[in-house]
Short mmCIF file of N, CA, C and O in Angstrom, two decimals:
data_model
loop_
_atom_site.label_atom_id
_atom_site.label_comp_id
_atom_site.label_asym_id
_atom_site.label_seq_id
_atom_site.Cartn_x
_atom_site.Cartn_y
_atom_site.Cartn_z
N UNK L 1147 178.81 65.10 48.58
CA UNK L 1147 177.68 65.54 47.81
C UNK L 1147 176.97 64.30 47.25
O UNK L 1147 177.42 63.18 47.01
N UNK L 1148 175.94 64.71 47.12
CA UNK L 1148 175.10 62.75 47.10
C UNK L 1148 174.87 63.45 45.54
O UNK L 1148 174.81 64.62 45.17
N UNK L 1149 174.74 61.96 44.69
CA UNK L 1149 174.84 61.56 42.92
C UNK L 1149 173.66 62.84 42.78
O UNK L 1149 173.93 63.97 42.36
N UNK L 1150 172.65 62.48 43.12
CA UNK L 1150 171.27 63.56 42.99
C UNK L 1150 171.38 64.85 42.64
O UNK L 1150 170.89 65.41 41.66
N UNK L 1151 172.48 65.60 44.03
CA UNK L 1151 172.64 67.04 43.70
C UNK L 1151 173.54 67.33 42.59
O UNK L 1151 173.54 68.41 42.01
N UNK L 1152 174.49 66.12 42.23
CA UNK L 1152 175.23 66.43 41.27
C UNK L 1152 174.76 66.67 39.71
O UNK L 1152 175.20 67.39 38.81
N UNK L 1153 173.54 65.62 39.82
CA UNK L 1153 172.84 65.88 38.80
C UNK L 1153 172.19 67.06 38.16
O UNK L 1153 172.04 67.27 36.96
N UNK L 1154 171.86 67.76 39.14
CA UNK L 1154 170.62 69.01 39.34
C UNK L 1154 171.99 70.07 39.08
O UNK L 1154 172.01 70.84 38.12
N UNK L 1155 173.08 69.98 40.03
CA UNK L 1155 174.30 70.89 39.22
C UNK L 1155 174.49 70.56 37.94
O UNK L 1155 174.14 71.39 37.10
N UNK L 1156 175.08 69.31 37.51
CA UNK L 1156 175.40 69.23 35.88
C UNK L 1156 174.00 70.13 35.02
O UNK L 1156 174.27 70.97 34.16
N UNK L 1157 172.28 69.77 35.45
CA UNK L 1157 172.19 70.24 34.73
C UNK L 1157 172.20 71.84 34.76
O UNK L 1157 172.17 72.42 33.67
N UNK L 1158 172.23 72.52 35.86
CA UNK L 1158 172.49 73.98 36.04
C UNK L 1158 173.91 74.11 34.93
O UNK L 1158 173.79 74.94 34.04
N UNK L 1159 174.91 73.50 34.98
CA UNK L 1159 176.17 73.71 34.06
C UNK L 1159 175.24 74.24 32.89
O UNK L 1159 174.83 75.36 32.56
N UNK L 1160 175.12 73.29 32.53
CA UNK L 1160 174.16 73.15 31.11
C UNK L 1160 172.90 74.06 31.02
O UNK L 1160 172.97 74.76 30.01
N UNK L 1161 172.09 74.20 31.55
CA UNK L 1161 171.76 75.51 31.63
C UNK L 1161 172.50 76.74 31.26
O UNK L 1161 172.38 77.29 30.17
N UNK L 1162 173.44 77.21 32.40
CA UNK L 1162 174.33 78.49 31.75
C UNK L 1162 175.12 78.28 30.42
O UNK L 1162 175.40 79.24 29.71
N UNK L 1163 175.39 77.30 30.17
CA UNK L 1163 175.72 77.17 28.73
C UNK L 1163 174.82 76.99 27.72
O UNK L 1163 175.13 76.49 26.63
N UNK L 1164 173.62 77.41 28.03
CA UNK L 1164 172.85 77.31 27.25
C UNK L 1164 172.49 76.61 26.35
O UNK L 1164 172.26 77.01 25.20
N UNK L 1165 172.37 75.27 26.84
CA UNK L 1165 172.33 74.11 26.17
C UNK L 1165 171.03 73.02 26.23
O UNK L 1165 170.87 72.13 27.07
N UNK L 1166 170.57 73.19 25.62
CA UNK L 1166 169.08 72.34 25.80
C UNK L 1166 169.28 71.41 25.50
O UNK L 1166 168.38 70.77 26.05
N UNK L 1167 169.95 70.65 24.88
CA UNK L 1167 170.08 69.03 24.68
C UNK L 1167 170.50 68.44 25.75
O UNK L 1167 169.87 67.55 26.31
N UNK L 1168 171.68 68.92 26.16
CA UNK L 1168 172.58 68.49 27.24
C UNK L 1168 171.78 68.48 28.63
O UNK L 1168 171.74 67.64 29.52
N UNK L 1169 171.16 69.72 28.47
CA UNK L 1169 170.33 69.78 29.82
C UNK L 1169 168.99 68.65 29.70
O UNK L 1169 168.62 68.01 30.69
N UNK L 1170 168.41 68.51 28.52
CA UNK L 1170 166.91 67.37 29.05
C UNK L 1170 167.84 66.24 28.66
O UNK L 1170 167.32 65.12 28.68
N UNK L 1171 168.88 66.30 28.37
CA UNK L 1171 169.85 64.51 28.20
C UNK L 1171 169.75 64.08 29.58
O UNK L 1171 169.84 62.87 29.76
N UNK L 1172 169.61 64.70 30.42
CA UNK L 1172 169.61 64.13 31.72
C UNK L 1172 168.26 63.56 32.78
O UNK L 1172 168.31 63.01 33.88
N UNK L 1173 166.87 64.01 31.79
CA UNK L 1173 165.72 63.98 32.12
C UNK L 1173 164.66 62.83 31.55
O UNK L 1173 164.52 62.67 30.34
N UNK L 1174 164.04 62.16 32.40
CA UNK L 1174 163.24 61.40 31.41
C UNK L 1174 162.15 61.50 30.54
O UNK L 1174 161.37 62.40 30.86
N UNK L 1175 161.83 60.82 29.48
CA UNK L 1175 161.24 61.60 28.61
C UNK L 1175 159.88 61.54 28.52
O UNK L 1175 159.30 60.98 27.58
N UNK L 1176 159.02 62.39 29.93
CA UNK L 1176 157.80 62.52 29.96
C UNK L 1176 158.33 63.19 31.06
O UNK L 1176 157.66 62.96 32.07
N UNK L 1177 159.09 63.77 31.21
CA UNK L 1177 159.32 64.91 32.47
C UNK L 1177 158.86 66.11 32.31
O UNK L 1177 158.35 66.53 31.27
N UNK L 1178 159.02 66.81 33.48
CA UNK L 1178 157.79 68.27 33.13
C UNK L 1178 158.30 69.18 33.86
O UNK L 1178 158.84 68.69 34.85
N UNK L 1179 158.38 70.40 33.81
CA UNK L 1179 158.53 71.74 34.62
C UNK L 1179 157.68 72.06 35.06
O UNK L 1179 156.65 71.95 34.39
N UNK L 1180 157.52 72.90 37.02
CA UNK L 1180 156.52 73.24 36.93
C UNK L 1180 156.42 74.92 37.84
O UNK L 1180 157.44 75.61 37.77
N UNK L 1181 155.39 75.41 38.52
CA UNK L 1181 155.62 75.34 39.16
C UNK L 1181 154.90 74.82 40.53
O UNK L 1181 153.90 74.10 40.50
N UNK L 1182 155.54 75.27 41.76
CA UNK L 1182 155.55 74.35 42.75
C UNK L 1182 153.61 74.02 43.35
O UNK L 1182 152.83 74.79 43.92
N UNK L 1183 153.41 72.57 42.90
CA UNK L 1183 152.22 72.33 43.18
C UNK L 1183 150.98 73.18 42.38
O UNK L 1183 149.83 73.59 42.56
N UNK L 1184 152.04 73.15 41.41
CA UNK L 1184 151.12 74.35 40.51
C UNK L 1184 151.23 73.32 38.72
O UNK L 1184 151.58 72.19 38.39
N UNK L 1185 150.57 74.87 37.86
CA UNK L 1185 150.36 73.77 36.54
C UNK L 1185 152.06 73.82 35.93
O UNK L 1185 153.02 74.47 36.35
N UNK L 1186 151.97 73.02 34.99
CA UNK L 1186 153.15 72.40 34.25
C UNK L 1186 153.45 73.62 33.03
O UNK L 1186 152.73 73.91 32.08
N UNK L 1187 154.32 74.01 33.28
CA UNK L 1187 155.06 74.92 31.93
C UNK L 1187 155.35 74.51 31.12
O UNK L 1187 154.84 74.72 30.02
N UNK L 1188 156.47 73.62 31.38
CA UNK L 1188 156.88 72.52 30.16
C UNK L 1188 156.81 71.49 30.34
O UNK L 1188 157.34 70.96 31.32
N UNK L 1189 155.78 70.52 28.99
CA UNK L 1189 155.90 69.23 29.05
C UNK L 1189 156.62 68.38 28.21
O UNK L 1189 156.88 68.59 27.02
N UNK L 1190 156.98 67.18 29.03
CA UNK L 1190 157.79 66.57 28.14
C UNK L 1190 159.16 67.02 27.67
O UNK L 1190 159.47 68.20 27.76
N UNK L 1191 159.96 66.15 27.19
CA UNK L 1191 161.50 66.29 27.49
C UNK L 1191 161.42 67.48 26.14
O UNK L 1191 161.90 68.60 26.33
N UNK L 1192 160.83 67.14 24.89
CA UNK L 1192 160.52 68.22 23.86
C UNK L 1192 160.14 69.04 24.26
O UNK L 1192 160.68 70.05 23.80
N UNK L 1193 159.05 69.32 25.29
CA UNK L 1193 158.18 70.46 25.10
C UNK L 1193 159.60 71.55 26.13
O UNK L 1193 159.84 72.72 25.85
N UNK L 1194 160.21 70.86 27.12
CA UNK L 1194 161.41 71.36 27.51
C UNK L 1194 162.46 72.09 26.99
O UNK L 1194 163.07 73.10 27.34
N UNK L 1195 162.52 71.10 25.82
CA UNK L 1195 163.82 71.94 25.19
C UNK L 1195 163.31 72.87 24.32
O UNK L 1195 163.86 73.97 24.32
N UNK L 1196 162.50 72.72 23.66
CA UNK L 1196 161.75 73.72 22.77
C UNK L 1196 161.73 75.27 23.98
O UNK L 1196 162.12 76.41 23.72
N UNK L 1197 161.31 74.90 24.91
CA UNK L 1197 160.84 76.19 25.85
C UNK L 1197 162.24 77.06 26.10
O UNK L 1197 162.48 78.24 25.85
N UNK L 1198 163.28 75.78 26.84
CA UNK L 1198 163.96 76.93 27.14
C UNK L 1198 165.57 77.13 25.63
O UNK L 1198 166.73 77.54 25.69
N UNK L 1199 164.67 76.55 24.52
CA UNK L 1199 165.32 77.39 23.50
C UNK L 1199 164.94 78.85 23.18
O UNK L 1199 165.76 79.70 22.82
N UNK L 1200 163.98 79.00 23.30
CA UNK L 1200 163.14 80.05 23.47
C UNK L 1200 163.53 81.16 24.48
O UNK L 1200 164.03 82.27 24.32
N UNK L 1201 163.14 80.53 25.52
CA UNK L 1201 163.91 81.53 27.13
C UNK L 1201 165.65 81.88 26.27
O UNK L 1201 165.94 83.05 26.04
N UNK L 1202 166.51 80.91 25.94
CA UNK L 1202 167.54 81.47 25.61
C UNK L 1202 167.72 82.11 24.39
O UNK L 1202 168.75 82.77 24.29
N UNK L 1203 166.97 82.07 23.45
CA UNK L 1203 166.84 83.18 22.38
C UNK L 1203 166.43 84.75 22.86
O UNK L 1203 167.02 85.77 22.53
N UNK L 1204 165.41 84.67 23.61
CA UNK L 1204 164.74 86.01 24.87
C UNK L 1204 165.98 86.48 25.40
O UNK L 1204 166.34 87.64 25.20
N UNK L 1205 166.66 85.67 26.04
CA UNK L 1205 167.33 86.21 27.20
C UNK L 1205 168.78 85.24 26.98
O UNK L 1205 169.17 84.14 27.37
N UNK L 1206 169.18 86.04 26.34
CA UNK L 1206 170.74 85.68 25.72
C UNK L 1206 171.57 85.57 26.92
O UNK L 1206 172.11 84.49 27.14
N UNK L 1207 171.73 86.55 27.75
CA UNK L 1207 172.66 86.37 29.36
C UNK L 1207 172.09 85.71 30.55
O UNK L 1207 172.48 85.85 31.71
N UNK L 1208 170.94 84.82 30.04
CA UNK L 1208 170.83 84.05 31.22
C UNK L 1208 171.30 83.43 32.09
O UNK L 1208 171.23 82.27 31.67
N UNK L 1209 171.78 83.41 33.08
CA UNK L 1209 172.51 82.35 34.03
C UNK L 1209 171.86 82.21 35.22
O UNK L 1209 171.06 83.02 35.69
N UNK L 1210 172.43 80.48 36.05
CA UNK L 1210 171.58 81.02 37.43
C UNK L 1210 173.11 80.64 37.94
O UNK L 1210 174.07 80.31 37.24
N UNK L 1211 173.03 80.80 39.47
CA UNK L 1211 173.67 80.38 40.75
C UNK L 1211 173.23 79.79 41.41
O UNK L 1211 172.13 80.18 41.82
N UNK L 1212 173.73 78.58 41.91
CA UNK L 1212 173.37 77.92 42.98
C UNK L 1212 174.27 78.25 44.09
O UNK L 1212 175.50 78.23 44.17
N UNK L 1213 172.89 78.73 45.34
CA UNK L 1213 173.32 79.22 46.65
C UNK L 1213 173.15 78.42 48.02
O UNK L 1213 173.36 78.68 49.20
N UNK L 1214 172.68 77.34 47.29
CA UNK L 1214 172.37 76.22 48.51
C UNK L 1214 172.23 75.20 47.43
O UNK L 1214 172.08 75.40 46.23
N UNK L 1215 172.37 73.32 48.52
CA UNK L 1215 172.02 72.37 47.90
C UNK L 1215 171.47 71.68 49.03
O UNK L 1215 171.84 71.76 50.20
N UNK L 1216 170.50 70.96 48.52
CA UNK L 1216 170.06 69.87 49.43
C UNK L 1216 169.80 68.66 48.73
O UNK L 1216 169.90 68.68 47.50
N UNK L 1217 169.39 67.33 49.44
CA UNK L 1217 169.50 66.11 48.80
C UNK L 1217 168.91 65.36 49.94
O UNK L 1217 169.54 65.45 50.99
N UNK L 1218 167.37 64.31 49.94
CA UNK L 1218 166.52 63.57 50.73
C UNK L 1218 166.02 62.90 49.48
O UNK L 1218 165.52 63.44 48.50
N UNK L 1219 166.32 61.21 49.78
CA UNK L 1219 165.69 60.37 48.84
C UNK L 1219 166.13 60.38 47.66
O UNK L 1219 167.30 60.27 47.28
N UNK L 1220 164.53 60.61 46.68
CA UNK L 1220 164.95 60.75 45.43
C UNK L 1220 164.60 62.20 44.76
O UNK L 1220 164.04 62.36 43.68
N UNK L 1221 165.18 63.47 45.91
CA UNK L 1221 164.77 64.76 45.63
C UNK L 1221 166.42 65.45 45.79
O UNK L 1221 167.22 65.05 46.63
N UNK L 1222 166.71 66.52 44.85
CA UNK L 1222 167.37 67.44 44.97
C UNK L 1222 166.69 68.84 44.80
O UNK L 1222 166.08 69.18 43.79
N UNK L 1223 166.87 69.59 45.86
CA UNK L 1223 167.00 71.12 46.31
C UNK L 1223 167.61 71.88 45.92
O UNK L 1223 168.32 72.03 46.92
N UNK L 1224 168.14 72.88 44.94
CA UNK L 1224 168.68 73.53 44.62
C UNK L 1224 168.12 75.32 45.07
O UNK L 1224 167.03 75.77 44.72
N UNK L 1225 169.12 76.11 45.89
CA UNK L 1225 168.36 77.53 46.00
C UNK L 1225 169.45 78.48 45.14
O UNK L 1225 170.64 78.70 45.33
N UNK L 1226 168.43 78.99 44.04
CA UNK L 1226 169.34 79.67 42.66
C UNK L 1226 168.88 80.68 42.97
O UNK L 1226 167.96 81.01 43.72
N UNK L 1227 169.82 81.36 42.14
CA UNK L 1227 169.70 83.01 42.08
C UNK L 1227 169.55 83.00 40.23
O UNK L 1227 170.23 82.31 39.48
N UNK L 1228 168.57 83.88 39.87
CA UNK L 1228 168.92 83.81 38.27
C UNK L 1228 168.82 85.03 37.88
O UNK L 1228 168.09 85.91 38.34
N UNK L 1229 169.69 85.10 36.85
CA UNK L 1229 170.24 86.45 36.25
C UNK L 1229 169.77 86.07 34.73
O UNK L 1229 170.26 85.15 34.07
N UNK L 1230 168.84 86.85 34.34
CA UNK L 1230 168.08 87.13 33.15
C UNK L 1230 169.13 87.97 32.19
O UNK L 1230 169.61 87.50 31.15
N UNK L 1231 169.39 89.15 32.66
CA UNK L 1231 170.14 90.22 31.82
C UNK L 1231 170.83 91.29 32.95
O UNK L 1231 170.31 91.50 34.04
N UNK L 1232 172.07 91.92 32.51
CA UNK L 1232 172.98 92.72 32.91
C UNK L 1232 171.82 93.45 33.30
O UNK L 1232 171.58 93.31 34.50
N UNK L 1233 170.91 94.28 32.61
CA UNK L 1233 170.08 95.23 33.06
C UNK L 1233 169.00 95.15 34.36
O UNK L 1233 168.75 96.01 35.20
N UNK L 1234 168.38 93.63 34.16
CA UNK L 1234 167.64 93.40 35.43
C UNK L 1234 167.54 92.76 36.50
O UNK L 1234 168.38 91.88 36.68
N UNK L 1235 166.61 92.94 37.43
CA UNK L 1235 166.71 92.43 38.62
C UNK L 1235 167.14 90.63 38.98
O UNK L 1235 166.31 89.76 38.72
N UNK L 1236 168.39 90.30 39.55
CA UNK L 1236 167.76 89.15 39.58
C UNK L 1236 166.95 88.44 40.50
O UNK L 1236 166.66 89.15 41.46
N UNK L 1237 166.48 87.30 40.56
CA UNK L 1237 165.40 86.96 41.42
C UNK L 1237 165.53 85.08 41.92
O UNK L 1237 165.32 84.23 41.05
N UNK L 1238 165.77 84.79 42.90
CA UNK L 1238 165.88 83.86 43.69
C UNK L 1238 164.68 82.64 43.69
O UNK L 1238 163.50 82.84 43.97
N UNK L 1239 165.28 81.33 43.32
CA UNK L 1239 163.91 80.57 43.25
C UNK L 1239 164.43 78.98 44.07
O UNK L 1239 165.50 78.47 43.76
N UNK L 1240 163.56 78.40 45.04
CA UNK L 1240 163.86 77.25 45.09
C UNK L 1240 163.85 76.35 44.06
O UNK L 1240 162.69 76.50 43.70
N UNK L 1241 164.34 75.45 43.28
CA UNK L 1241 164.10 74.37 42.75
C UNK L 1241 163.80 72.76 43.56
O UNK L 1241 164.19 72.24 44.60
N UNK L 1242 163.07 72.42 42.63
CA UNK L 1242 163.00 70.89 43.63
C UNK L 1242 162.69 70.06 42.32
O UNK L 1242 161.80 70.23 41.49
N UNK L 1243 163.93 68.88 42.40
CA UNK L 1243 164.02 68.18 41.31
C UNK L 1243 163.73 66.71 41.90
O UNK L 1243 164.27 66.25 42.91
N UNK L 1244 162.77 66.05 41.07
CA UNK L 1244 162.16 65.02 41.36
C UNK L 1244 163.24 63.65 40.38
O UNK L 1244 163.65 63.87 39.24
N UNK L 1245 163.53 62.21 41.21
CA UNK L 1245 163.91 61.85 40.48
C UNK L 1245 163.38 60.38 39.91
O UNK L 1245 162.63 60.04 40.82
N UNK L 1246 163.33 59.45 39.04
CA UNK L 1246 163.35 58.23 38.78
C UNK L 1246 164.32 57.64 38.08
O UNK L 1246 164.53 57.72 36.87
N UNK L 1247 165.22 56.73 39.39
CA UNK L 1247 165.96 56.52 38.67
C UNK L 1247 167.46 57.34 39.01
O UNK L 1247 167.87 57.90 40.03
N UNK L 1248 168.14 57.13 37.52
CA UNK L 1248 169.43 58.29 37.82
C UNK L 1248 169.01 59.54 37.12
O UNK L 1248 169.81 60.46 36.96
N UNK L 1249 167.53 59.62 36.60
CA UNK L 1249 167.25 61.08 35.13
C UNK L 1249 165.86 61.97 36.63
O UNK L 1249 165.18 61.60 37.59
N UNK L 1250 166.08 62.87 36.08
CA UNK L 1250 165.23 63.95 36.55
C UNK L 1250 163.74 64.16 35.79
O UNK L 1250 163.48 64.83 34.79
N UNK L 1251 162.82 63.31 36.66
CA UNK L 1251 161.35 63.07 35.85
C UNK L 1251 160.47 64.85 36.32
O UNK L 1251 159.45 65.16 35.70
N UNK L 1252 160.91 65.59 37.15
CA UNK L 1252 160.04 66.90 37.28
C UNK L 1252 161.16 67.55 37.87
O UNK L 1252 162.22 67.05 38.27
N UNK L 1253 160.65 69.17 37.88
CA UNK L 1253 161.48 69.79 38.58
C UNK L 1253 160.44 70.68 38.87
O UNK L 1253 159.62 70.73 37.96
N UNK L 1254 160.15 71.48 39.92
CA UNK L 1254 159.47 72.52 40.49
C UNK L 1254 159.59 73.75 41.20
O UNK L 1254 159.91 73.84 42.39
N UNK L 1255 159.36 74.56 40.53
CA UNK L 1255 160.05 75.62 41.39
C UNK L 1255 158.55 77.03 42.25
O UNK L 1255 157.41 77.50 42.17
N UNK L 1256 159.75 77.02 42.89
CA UNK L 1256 159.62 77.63 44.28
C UNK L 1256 159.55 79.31 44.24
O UNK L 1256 160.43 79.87 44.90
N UNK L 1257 158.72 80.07 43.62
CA UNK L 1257 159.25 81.72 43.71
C UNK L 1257 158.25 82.50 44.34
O UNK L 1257 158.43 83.71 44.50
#
């Protein structure tokens, strides 16, 4: 498994643990969410954690799965499955994590 995808897993760990520090600890700090080739959701390593403190206040059982990995250059691929809540649907998204460096400067997703 190349350093890259491991990264994009650690921060999925961190994710389901619902951890926003831990998760933009790994990002640099003018990194952005987006989606793919599209506008920016979250900016900045703050505007990040702020957001998905939020998403995890909303949606207390959030988790995703990773169902594929990929790794070219300075990109990791991740294909998740995410589970919002026991009650609803979940729904499948590529990720594509951009990197500089060993930190994750974007990530973009794919739905």
């Amino acid at each position: 498994m190349s350093a890259r995808v491991a990264i994009a897993q650690q921060m999925i760990a961190h994710y389901n643990a619902q951890d926003a520090d831990a998760y933009v600890a790994l990002m640099t700090d003018d990194a952005a969410e987006a989606g793919y080739r599209g506008a920016v959701v979250r900016d900045g390593k703050e505007g990040i954690r702020a957001g998905l403190k939020a998403m995890f206040a909303e949606f207390p059982e959030n988790r995703a799965e990773i169902l594929a990995h990929y790794a070219l250059g300075d990109y990791a691929v991740l294909h998740e499955k995410v589970y919002r809540s026991a009650s609803s649907e979940p729904f499948e998204v590529i990720a594509i994590y951009s990197f500089k460096g060993d930190k994750v400067s974007r990530v973009e997703f794919v739905r």
